[in-house]
PDB file of C-alpha atoms in Angstrom:
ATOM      1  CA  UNK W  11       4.765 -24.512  16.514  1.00 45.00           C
ATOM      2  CA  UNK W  12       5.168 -21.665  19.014  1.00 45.00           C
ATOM      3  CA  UNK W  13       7.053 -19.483  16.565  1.00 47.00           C
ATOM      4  CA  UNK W  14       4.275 -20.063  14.240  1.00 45.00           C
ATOM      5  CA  UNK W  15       1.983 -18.697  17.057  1.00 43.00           C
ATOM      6  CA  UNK W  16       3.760 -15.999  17.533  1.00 42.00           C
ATOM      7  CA  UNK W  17       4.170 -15.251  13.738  1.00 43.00           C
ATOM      8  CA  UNK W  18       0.355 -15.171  13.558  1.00 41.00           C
ATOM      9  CA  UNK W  19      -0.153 -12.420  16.711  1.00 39.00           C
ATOM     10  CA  UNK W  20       2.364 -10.587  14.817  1.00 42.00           C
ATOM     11  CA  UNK W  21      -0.163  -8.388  12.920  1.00 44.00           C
ATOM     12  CA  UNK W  22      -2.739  -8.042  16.043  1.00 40.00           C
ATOM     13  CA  UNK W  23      -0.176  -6.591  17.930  1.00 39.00           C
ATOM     14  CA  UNK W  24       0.986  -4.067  14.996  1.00 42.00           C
ATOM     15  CA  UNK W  25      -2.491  -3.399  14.882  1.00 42.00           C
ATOM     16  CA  UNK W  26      -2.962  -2.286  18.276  1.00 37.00           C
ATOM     17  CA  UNK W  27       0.348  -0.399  18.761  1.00 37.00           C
ATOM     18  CA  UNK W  28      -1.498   2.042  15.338  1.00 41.00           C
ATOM     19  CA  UNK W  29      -4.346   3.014  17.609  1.00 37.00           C
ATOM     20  CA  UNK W  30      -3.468   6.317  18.795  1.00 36.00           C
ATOM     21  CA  UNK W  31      -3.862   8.500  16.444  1.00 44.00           C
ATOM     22  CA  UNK W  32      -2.979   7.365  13.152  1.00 67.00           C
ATOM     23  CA  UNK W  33      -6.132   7.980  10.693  1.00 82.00           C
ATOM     24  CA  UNK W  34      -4.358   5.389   7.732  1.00 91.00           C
ATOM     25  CA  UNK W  35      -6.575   2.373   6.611  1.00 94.00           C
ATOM     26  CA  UNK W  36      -4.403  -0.325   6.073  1.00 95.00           C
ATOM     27  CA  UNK W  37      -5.565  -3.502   4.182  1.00 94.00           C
ATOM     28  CA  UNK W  38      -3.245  -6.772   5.394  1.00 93.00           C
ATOM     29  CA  UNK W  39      -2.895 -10.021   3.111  1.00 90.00           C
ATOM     30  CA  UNK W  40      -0.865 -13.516   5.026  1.00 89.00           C
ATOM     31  CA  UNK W  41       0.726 -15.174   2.380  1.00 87.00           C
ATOM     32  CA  UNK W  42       2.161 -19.002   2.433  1.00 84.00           C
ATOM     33  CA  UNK W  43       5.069 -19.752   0.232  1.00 84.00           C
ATOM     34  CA  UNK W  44       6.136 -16.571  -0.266  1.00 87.00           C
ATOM     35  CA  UNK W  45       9.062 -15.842  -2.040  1.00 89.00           C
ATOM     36  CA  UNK W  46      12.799 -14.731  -0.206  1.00 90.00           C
ATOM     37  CA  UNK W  47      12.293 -10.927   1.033  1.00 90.00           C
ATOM     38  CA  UNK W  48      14.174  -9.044  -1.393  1.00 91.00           C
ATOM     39  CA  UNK W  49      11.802 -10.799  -4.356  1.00 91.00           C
ATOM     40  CA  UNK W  50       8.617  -9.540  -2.593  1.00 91.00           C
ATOM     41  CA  UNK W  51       9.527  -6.486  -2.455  1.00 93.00           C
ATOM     42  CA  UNK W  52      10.485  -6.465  -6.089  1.00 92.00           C
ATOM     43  CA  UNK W  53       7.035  -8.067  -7.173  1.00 90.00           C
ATOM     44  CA  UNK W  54       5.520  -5.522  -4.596  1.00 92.00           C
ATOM     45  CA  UNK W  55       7.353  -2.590  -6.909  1.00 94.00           C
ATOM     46  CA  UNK W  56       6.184  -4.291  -9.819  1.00 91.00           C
ATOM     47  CA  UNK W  57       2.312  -4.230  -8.346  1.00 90.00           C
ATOM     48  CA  UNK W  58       2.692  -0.328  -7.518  1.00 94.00           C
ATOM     49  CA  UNK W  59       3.828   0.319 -10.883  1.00 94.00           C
ATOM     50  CA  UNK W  60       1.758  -1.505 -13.107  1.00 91.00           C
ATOM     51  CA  UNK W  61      -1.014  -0.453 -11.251  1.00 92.00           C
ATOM     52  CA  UNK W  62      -0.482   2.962 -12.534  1.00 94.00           C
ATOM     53  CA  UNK W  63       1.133   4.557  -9.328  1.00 96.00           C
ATOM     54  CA  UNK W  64       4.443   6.476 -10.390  1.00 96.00           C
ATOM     55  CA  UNK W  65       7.919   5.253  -9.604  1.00 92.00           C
ATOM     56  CA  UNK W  66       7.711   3.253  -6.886  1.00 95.00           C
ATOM     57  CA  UNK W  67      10.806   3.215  -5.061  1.00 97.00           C
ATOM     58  CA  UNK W  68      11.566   0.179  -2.621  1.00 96.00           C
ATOM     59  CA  UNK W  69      12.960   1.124   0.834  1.00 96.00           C
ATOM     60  CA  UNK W  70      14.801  -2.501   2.051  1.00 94.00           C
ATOM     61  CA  UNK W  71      15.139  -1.383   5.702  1.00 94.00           C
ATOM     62  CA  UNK W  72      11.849  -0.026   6.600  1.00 95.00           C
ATOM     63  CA  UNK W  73      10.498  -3.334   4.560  1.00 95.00           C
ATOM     64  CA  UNK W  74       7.861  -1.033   1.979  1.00 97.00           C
ATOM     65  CA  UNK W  75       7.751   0.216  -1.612  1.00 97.00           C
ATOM     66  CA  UNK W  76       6.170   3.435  -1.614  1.00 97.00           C
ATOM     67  CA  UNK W  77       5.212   5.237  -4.864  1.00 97.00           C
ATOM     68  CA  UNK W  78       5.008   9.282  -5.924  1.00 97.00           C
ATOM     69  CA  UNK W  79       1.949  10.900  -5.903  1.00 97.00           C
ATOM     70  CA  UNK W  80      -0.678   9.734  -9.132  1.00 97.00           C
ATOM     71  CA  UNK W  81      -2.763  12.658 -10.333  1.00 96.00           C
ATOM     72  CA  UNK W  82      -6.061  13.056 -10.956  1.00 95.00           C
ATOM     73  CA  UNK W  83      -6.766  16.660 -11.713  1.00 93.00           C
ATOM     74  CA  UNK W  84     -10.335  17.858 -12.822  1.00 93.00           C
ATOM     75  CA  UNK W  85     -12.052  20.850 -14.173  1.00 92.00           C
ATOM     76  CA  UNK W  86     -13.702  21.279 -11.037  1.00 89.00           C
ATOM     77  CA  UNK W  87     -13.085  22.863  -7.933  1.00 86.00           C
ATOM     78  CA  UNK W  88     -12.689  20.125  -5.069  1.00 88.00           C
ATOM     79  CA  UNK W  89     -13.043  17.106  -7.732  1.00 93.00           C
ATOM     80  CA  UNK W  90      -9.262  16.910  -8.537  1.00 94.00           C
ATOM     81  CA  UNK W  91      -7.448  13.621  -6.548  1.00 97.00           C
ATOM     82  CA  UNK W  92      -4.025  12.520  -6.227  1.00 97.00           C
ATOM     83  CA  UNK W  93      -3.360   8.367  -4.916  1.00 98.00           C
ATOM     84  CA  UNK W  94      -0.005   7.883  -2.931  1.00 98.00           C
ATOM     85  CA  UNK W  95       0.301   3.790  -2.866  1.00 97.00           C
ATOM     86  CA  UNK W  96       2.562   2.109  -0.138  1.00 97.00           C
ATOM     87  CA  UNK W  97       3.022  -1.850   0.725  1.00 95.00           C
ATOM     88  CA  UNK W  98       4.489  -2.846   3.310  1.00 95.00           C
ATOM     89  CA  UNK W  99       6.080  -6.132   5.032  1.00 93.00           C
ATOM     90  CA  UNK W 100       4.977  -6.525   8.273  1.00 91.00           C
ATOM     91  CA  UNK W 101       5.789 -10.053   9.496  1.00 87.00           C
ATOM     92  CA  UNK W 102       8.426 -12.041   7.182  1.00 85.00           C
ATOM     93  CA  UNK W 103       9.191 -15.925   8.814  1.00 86.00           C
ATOM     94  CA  UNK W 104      10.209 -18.953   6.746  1.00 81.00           C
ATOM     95  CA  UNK W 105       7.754 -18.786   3.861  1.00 82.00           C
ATOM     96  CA  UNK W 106       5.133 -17.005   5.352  1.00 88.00           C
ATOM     97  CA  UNK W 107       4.645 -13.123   4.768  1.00 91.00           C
ATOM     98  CA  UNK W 108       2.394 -10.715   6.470  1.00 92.00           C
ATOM     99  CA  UNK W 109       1.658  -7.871   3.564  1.00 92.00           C
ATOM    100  CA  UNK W 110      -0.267  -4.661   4.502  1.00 95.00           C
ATOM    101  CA  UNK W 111      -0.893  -1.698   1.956  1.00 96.00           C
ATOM    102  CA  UNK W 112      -2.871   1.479   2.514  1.00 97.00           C
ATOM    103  CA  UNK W 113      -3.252   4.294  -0.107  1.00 97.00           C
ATOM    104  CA  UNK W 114      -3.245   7.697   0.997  1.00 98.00           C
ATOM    105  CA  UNK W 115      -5.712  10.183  -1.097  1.00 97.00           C
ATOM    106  CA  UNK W 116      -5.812  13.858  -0.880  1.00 97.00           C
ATOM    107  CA  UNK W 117      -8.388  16.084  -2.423  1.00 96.00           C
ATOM    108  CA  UNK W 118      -7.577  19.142  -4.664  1.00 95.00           C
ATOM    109  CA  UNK W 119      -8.846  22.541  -2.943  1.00 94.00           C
ATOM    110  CA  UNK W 120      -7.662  25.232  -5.641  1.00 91.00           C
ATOM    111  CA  UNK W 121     -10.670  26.987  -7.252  1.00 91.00           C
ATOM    112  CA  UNK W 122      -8.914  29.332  -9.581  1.00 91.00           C
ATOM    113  CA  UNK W 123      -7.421  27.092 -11.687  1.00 92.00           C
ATOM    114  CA  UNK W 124      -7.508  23.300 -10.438  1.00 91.00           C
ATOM    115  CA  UNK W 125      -6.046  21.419 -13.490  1.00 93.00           C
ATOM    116  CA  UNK W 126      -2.636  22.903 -12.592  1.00 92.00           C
ATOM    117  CA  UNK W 127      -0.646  21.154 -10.280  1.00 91.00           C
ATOM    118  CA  UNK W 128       2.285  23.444  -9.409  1.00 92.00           C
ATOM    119  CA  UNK W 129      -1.146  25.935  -8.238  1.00 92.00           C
ATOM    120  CA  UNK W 130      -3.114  22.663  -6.242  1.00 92.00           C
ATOM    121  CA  UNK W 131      -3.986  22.949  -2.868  1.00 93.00           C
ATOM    122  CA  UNK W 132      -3.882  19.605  -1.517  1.00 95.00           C
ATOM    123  CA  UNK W 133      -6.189  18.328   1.431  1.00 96.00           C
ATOM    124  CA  UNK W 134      -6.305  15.203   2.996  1.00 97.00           C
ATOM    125  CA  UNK W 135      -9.010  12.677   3.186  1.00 96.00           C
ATOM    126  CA  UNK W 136      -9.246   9.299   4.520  1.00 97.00           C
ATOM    127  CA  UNK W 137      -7.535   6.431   2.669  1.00 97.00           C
ATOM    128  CA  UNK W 138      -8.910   4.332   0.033  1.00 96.00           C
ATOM    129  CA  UNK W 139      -9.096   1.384   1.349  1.00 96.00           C
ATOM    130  CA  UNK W 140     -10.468  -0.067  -2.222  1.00 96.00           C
ATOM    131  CA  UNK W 141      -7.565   0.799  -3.740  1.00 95.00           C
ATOM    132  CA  UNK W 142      -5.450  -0.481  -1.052  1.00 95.00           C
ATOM    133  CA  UNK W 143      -7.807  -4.117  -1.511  1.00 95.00           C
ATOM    134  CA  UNK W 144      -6.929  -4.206  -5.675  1.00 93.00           C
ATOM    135  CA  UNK W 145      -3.179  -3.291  -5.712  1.00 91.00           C
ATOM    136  CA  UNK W 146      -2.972  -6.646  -2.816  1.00 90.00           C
ATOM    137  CA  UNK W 147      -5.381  -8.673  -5.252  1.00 89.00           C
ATOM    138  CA  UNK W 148      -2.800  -7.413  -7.739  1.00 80.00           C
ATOM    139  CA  UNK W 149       0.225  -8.051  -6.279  1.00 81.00           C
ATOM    140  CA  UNK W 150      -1.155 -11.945  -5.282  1.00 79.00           C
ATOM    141  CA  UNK W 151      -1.947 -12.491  -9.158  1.00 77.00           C
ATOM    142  CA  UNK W 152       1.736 -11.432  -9.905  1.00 72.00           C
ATOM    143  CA  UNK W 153       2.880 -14.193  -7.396  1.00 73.00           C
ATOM    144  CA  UNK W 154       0.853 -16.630  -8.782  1.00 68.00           C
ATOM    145  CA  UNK W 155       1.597 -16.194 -12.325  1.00 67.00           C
ATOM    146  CA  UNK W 156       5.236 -16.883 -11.383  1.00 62.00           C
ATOM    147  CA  UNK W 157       4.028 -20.079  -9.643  1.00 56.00           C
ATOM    148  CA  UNK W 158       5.013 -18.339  -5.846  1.00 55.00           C
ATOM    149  CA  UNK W 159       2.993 -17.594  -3.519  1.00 51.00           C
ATOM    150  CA  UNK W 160      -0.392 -17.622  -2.725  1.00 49.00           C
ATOM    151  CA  UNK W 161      -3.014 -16.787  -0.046  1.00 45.00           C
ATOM    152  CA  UNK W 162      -3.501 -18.427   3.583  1.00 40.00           C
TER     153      UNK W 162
END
């Protein structure tokens, strides 16, 4: 009982320690029944990548999947977008998981010729925390498809 306590504080506490400073908007899903550790990542990988982010690669020691950058470029100046998605495992205890994703986006700045990416300027701008909410969703369905998983 007092781990399980402790297991739920787990994410306040993460929360508060990312105060200072860091701008990322991180969306966080508590899962019961969740598969063994090495499996969520690999349905997490499987999320990133069918949700149209490029090769998501899964780092097993910092407990994420991160993928490369998905392009958006546009005729326009300033209209061009590229999505960088990352999941990661925050709290992992019995069957219970703490998931968190954010997805960084960065605006295109290049007015000469913005559909070419070797020329882009990128930019940052705040995270899309949308984004972040439907590759979670995603990842949940996976899990429950399989018959694993599920939502607290």
């Amino acid at each position: 009982m007092r781990r399980a306590r402790a297991f739920l504080l787990l994410p306040l506490l993460l929360s508060c320690s990312m105060i200072g400073g860091d701008d990322a908007t991180w969306v966080e899903r508590r899962l019961a029944e969740a598969p063994p550790r090495r499996d969520l990542l690999g349905y997490c990988a499987q999320a990133i990548a069918q949700a149209g982010y490029p090769a998501p690669q899964v780092d097993e020691a910092q407990n994420a999947v991160v993928s490369d950058w998905r392009l958006e470029l546009k005729p326009f100046a300033g209209t061009g977008r590229r999505f960088r998605a990352r999941i990661e495992l925050t709290g992992y205890e019995g069957n219970l998981a703490v998931l968190r994703s954010r997805v960084e986006t960065e605006k295109n700045t290049e007015t000469g010729h913005p559909m070419e990416n070797a020329l882009a300027d990128w930019e940052k701008m705040p995270d899309d925390a949308q984004r972040a909410r439907v590759l979670l969703q995603h990842r949940v369905s996976l899990l429950q498809s399989c018959g694993a998983g599920g939502r607290q």
